Short mmCIF file of C-alpha atoms and ligand atoms in Angstrom, two decimals:
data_model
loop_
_atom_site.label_atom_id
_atom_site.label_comp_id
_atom_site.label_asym_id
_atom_site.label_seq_id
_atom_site.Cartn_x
_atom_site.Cartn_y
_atom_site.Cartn_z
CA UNK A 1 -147.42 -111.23 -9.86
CA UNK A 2 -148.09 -112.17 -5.92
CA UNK A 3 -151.31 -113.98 -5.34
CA UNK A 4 -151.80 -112.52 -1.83
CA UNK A 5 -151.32 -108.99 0.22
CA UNK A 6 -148.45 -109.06 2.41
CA UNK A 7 -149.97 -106.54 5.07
CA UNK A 8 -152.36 -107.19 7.50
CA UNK A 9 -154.14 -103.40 6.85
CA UNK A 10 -154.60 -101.10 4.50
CA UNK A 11 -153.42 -97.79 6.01
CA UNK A 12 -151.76 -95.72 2.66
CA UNK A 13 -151.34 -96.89 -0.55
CA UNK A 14 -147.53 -96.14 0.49
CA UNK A 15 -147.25 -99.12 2.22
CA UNK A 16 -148.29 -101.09 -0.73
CA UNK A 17 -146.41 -102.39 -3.71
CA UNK A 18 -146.95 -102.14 -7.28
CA UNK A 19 -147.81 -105.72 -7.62
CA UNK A 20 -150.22 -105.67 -4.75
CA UNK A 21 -152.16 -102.98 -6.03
CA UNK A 22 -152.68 -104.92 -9.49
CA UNK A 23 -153.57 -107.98 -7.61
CA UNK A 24 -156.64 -105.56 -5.66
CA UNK A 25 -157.56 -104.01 -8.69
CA UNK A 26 -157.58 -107.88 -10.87
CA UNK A 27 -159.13 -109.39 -7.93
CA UNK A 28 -161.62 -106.48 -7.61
CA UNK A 29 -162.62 -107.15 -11.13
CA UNK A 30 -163.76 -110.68 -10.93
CA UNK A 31 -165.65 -110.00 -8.07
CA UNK A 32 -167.56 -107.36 -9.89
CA UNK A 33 -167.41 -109.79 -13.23
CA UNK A 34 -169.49 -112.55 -10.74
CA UNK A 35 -171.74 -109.91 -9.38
CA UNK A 36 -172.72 -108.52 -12.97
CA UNK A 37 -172.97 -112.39 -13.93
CA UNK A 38 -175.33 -112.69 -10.74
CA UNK A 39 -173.05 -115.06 -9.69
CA UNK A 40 -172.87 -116.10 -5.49
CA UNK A 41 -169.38 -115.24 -4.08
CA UNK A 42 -169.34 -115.15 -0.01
CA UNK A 43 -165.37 -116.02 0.96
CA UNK A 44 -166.35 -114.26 4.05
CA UNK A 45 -169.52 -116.10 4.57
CA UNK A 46 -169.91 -115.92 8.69
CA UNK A 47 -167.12 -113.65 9.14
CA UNK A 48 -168.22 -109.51 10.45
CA UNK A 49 -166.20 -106.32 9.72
CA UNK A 50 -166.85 -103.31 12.04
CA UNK A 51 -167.34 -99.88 10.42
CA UNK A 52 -166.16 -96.72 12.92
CA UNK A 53 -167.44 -93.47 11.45
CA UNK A 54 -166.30 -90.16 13.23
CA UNK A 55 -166.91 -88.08 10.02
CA UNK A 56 -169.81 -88.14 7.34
CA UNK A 57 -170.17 -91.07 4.88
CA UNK A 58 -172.52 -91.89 1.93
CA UNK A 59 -170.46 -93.98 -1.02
CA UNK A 60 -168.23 -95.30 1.94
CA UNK A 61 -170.56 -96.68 4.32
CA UNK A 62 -172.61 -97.89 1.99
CA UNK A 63 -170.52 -99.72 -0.14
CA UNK A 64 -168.38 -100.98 2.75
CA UNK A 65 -171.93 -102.43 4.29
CA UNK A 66 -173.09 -103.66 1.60
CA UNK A 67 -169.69 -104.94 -0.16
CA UNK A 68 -169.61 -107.55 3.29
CA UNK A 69 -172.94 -108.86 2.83
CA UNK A 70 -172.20 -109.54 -0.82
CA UNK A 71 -169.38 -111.08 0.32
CA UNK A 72 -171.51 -113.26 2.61
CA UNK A 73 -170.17 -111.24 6.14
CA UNK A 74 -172.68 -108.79 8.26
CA UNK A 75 -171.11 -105.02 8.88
CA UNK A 76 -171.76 -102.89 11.85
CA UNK A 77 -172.01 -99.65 12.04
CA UNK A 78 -169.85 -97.65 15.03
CA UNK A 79 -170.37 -94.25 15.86
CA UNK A 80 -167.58 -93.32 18.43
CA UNK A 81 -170.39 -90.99 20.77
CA UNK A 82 -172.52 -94.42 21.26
CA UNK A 83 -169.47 -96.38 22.12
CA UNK A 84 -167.18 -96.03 25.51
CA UNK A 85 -164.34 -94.49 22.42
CA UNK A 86 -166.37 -91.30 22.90
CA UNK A 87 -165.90 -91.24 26.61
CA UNK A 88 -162.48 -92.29 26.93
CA UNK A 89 -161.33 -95.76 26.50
CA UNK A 90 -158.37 -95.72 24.64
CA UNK A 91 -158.09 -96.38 21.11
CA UNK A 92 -155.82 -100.02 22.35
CA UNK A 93 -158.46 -101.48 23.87
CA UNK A 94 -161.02 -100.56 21.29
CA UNK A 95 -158.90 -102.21 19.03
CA UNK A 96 -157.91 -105.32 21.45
CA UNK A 97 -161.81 -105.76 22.38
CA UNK A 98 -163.04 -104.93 18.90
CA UNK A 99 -160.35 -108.16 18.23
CA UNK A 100 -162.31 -110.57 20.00
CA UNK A 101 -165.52 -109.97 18.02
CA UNK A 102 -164.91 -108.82 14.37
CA UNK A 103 -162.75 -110.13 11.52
CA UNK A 104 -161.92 -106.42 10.38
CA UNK A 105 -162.20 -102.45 11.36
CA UNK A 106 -162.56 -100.08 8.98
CA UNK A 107 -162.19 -96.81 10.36
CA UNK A 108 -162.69 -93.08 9.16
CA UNK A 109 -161.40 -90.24 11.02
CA UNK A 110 -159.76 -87.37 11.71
CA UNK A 111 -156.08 -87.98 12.63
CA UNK A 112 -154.36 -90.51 10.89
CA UNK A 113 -152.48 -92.11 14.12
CA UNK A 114 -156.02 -93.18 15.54
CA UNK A 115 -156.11 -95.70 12.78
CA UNK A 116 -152.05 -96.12 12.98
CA UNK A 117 -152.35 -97.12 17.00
CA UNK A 118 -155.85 -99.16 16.29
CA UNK A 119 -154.02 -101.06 13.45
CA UNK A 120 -151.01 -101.56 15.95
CA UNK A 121 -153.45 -102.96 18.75
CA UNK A 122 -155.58 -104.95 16.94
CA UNK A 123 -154.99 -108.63 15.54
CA UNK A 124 -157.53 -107.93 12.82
CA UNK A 125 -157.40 -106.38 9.45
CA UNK A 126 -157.56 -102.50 9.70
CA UNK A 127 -158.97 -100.83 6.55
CA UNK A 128 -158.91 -96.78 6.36
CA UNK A 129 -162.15 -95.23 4.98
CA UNK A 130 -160.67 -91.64 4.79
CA UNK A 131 -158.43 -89.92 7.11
CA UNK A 132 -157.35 -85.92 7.00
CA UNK A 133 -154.04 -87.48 5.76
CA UNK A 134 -154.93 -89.93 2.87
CA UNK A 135 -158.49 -92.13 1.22
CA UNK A 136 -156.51 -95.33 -0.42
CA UNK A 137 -160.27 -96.61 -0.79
CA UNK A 138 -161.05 -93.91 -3.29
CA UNK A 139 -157.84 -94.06 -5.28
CA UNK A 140 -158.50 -98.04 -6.07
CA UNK A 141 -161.37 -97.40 -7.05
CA UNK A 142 -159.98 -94.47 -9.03
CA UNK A 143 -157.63 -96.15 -10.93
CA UNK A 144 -159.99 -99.20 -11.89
CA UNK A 145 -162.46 -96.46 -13.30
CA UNK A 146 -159.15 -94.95 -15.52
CA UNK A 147 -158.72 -98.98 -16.29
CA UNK A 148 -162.42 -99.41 -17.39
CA UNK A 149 -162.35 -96.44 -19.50
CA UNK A 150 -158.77 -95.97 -20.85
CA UNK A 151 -158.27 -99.93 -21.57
CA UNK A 152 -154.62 -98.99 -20.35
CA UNK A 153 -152.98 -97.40 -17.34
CA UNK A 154 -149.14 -96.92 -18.63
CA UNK A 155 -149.06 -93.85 -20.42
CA UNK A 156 -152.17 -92.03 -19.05
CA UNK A 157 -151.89 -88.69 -17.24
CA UNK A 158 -153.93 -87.49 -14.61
CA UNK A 159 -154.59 -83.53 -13.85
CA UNK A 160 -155.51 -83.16 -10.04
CA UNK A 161 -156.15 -79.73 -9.86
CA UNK A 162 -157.27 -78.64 -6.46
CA UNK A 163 -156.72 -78.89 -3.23
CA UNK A 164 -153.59 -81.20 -2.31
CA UNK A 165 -155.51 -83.30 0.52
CA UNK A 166 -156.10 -86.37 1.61
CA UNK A 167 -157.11 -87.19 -1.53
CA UNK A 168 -154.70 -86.01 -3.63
CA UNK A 169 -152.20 -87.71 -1.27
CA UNK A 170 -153.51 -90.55 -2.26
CA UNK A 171 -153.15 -89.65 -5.78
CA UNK A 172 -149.32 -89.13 -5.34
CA UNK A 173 -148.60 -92.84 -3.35
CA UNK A 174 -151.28 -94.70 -5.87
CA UNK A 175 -150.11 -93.26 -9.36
CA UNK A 176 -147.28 -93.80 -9.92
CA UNK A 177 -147.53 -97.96 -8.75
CA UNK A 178 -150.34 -97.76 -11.24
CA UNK A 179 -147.91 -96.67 -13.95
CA UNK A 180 -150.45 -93.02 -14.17
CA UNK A 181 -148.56 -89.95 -14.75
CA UNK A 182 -149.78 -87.31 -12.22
CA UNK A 183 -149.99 -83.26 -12.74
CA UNK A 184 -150.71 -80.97 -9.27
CA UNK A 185 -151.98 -77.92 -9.22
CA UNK A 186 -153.02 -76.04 -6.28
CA UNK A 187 -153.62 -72.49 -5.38
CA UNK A 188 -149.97 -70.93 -3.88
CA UNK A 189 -150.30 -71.73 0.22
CA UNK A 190 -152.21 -75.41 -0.79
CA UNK A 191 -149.55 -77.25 -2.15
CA UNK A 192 -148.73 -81.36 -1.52
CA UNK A 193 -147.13 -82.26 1.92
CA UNK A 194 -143.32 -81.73 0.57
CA UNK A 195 -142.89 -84.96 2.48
CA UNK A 196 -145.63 -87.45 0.57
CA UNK A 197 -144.71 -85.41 -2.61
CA UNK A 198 -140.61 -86.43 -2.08
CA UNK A 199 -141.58 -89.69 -1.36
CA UNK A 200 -144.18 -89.78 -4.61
CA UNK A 201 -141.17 -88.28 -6.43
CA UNK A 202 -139.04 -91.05 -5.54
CA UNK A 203 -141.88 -94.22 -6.37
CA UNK A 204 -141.96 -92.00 -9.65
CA UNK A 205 -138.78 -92.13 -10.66
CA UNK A 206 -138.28 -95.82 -9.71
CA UNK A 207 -141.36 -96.65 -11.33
CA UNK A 208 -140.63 -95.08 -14.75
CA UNK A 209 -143.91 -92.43 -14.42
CA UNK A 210 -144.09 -88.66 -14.56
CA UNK A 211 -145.00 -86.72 -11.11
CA UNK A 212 -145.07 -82.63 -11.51
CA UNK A 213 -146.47 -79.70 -9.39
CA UNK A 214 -147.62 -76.29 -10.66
CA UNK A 215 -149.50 -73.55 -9.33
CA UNK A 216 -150.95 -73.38 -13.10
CA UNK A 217 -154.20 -75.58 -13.29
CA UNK A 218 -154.11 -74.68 -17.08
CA UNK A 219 -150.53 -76.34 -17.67
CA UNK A 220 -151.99 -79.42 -15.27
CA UNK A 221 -154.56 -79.92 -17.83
CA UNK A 222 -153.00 -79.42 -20.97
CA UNK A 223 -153.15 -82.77 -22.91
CA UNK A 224 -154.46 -84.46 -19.95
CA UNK A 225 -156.03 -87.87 -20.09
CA UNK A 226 -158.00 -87.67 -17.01
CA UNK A 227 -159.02 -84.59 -15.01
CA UNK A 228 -159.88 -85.03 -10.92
CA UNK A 229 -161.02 -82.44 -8.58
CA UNK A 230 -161.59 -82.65 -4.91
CA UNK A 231 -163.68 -80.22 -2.56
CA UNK A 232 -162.30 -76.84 -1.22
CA UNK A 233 -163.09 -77.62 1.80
CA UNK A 234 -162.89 -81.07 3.39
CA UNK A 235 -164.50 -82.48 6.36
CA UNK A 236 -162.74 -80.64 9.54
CA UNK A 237 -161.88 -77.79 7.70
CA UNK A 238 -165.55 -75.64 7.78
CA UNK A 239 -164.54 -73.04 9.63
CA UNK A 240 -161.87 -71.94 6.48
CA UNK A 241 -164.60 -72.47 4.32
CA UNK A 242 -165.07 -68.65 2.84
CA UNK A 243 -161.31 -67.96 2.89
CA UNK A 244 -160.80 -71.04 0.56
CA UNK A 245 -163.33 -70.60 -1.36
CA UNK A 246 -161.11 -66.97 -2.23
CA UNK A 247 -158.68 -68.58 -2.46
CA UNK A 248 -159.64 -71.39 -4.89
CA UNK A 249 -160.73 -69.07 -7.40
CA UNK A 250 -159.39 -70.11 -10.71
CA UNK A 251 -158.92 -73.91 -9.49
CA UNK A 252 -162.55 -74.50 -10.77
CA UNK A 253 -163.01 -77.41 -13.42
CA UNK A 254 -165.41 -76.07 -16.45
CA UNK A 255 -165.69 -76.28 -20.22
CA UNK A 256 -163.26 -73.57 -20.93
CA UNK A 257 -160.77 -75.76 -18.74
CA UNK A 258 -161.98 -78.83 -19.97
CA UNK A 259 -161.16 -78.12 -23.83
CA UNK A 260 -157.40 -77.94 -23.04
CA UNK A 261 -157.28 -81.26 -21.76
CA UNK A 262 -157.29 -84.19 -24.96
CA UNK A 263 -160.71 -84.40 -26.35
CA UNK A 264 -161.13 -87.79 -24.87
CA UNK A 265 -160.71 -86.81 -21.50
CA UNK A 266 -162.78 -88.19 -18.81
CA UNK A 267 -163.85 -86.21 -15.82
CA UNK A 268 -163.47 -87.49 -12.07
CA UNK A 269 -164.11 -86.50 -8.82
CA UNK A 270 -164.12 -88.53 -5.25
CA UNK A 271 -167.80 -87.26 -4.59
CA UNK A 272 -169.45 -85.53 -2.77
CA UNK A 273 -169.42 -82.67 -5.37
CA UNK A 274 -169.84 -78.67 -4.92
CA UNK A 275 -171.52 -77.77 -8.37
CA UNK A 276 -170.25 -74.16 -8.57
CA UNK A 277 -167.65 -74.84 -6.53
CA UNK A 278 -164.75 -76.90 -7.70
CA UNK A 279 -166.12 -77.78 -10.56
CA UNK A 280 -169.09 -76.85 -12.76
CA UNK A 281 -173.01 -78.66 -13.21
CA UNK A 282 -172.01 -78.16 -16.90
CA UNK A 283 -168.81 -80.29 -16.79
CA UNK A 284 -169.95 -83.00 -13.48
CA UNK A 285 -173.19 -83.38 -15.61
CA UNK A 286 -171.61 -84.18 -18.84
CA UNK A 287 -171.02 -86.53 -21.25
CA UNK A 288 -167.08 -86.64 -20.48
CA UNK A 289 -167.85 -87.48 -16.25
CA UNK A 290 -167.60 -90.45 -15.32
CA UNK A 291 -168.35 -89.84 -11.60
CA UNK A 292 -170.80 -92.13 -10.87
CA UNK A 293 -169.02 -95.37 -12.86
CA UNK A 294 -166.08 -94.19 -9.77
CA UNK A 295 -168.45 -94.03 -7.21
CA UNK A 296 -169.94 -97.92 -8.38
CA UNK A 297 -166.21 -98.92 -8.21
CA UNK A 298 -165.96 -98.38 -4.64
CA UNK A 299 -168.03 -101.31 -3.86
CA UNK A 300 -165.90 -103.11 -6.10
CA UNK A 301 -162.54 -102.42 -5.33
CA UNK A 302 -163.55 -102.54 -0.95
CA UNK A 303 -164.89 -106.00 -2.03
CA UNK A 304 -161.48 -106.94 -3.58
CA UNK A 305 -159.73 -105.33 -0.51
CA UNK A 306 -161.64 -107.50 2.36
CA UNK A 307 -161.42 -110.43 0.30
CA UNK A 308 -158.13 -110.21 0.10
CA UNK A 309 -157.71 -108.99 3.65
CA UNK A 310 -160.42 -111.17 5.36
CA UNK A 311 -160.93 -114.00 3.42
CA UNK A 312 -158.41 -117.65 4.46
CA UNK A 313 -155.13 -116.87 3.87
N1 CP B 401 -165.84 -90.37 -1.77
C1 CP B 401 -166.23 -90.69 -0.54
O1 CP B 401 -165.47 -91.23 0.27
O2 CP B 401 -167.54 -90.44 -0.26
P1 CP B 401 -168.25 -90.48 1.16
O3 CP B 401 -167.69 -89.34 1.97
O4 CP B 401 -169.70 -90.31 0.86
O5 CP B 401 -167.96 -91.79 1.81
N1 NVA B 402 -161.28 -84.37 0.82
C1 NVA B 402 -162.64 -84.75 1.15
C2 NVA B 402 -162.96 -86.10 0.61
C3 NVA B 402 -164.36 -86.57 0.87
C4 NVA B 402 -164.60 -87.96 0.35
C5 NVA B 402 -162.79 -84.72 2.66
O1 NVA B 402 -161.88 -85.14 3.37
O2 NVA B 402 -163.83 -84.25 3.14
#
């Protein structure tokens, strides 16, 4: 078991081994054991993380906020059309000025080289709150929620069934470190990057866990531990909006889906959710969800993360 991270960001869960990950999730837990306890814990007591948003944020703005001043740090928020990002200075210098001031960047955007050449030009600690390619954030927090609930992670299967995103991206470099069996399924023309699913083959295989695709979200489910569902239509995509939605049909998450899965199946999704959508009020609103005990986690797991990134080395 290693005591500290060996990167200086946290760009994809790829990057990151098996051990790391526990030590985030173990570290992630006391933190949340001394806030429950109403215990003081500030390693980062002085210490300021920056927070650039070019997308939409509720759970991740807020938790990343609030996580530092828990943590004893301030957070600031960064909205690339108020800074001199939005009319042209390069994403270097951002990162070389932004340097000088803060003890971390966390970053959500579009393109996942933005936060690739910020994390390159800056000394500090990089952290990516979403990107269209991958949301490490949200799997952490994802797999301490399947911890909390399942008491074990080796031998639990998760059922993505939707759209193979950023998200589920995630899902494929984070599950099988976390010992999770993972089941795919997408609609035919939405299937996993070939390259992030080879390489999630691979950590698989090495890593003694199950990883399979289908275009069938009933054989994803079947037996399932844990179903997870994702928006149709992520952030940057609105102008496919109606043609997914088509095309989506049958990917929905509902009770007649539900009852293949095991009977103690817990339902998850990243949030924001699209009742209707990709998944049903009936199933989000019921007793097997456990959607917003994932969304708490975030704060958790981000406070384990800049701990671990921020705090003395
Ligand atoms: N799940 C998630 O990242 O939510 P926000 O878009 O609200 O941050
Ligand atoms: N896939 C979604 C996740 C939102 C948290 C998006 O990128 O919009």
């Amino acid at each position: 078991m290693v005591n500290k991270l060996s990167k200086k960001d946290l760009l994809t869960l790829d990057e990151y081994t098996k051990d790391e990950i526990s030590l985030i999730l173990s570290v992630s837990e006391n933190i949340r054991t001394k806030q429950k306890n109403g215990e003081m814990f500030v390693p980062l007591l002085g210490k300021a993380l920056g927070m650039i948003f070019r997308k939409s944020s509720t759970r991740t703005r807020v938790s990343f906020e609030i996580g530092m001043f828990q943590l004893g740090g301030a957070a600031l928020y960064l909205s690339p059309n108020d800074m001199q990002l939005g009319r042209g200075e390069t994403v270097a210098d951002t990162a070389r000025v932004l340097s000088r001031y803060l003890d971390g960047i966390m970053i959500r955007t579009y393109d996942h080289a933005e936060v690739e050449e910020l994390a390159a030009n800056a000394t500090i600690p990089v952290i990516n709150g979403l990107t269209d390619f991958t949301h490490p954030c949200q799997i952490l927090a994802d797999i301490l929620t399947i911890k909390d609930k399942k008491k074990v992670l080796k031998g639990i299967t998760v059922a993505y069934v939707g759209d193979a995103n950023n998200v589920c991206n995630s899902w494929m470099f984070g599950a099988p470190k976390a010992d999770l069996n993972l089941r795919v399924a997408s609609p035919k023309g939405y299937e996993p990057d070939p390259a992030v699913f080879a390489r999630a083959k691979k950590s698989a295989a090495d890593n003694g866990t199950e990883l399979v695709f289908t275009n069938d979200p009933r054989a994803a489910v079947e037996n399932a531990d844990v179903i997870y569902t994702d928006v149709w239509v992520s952030m940057g995509q609105e102008a496919e909006s109606e043609k997914r939605k088509k095309e989506f049909d049958g990917f929905q998450i509902n009770s007649e889906l539900v009852r293949l899965a095991k009977k103690d199946a817990i339902i998850m999704h990243c949030l924001p959710a699209h009742r209707g959508e990709e998944i049903s009020a009936e199933v989000i609103d019921g007793p097997q969800s456990v959607v917003f005990d994932e969304a708490e986690n975030r704060l958790h797991v981000q406070k384990g993360v800049m701990a671990l990134l921020m705090g003395n080395k």
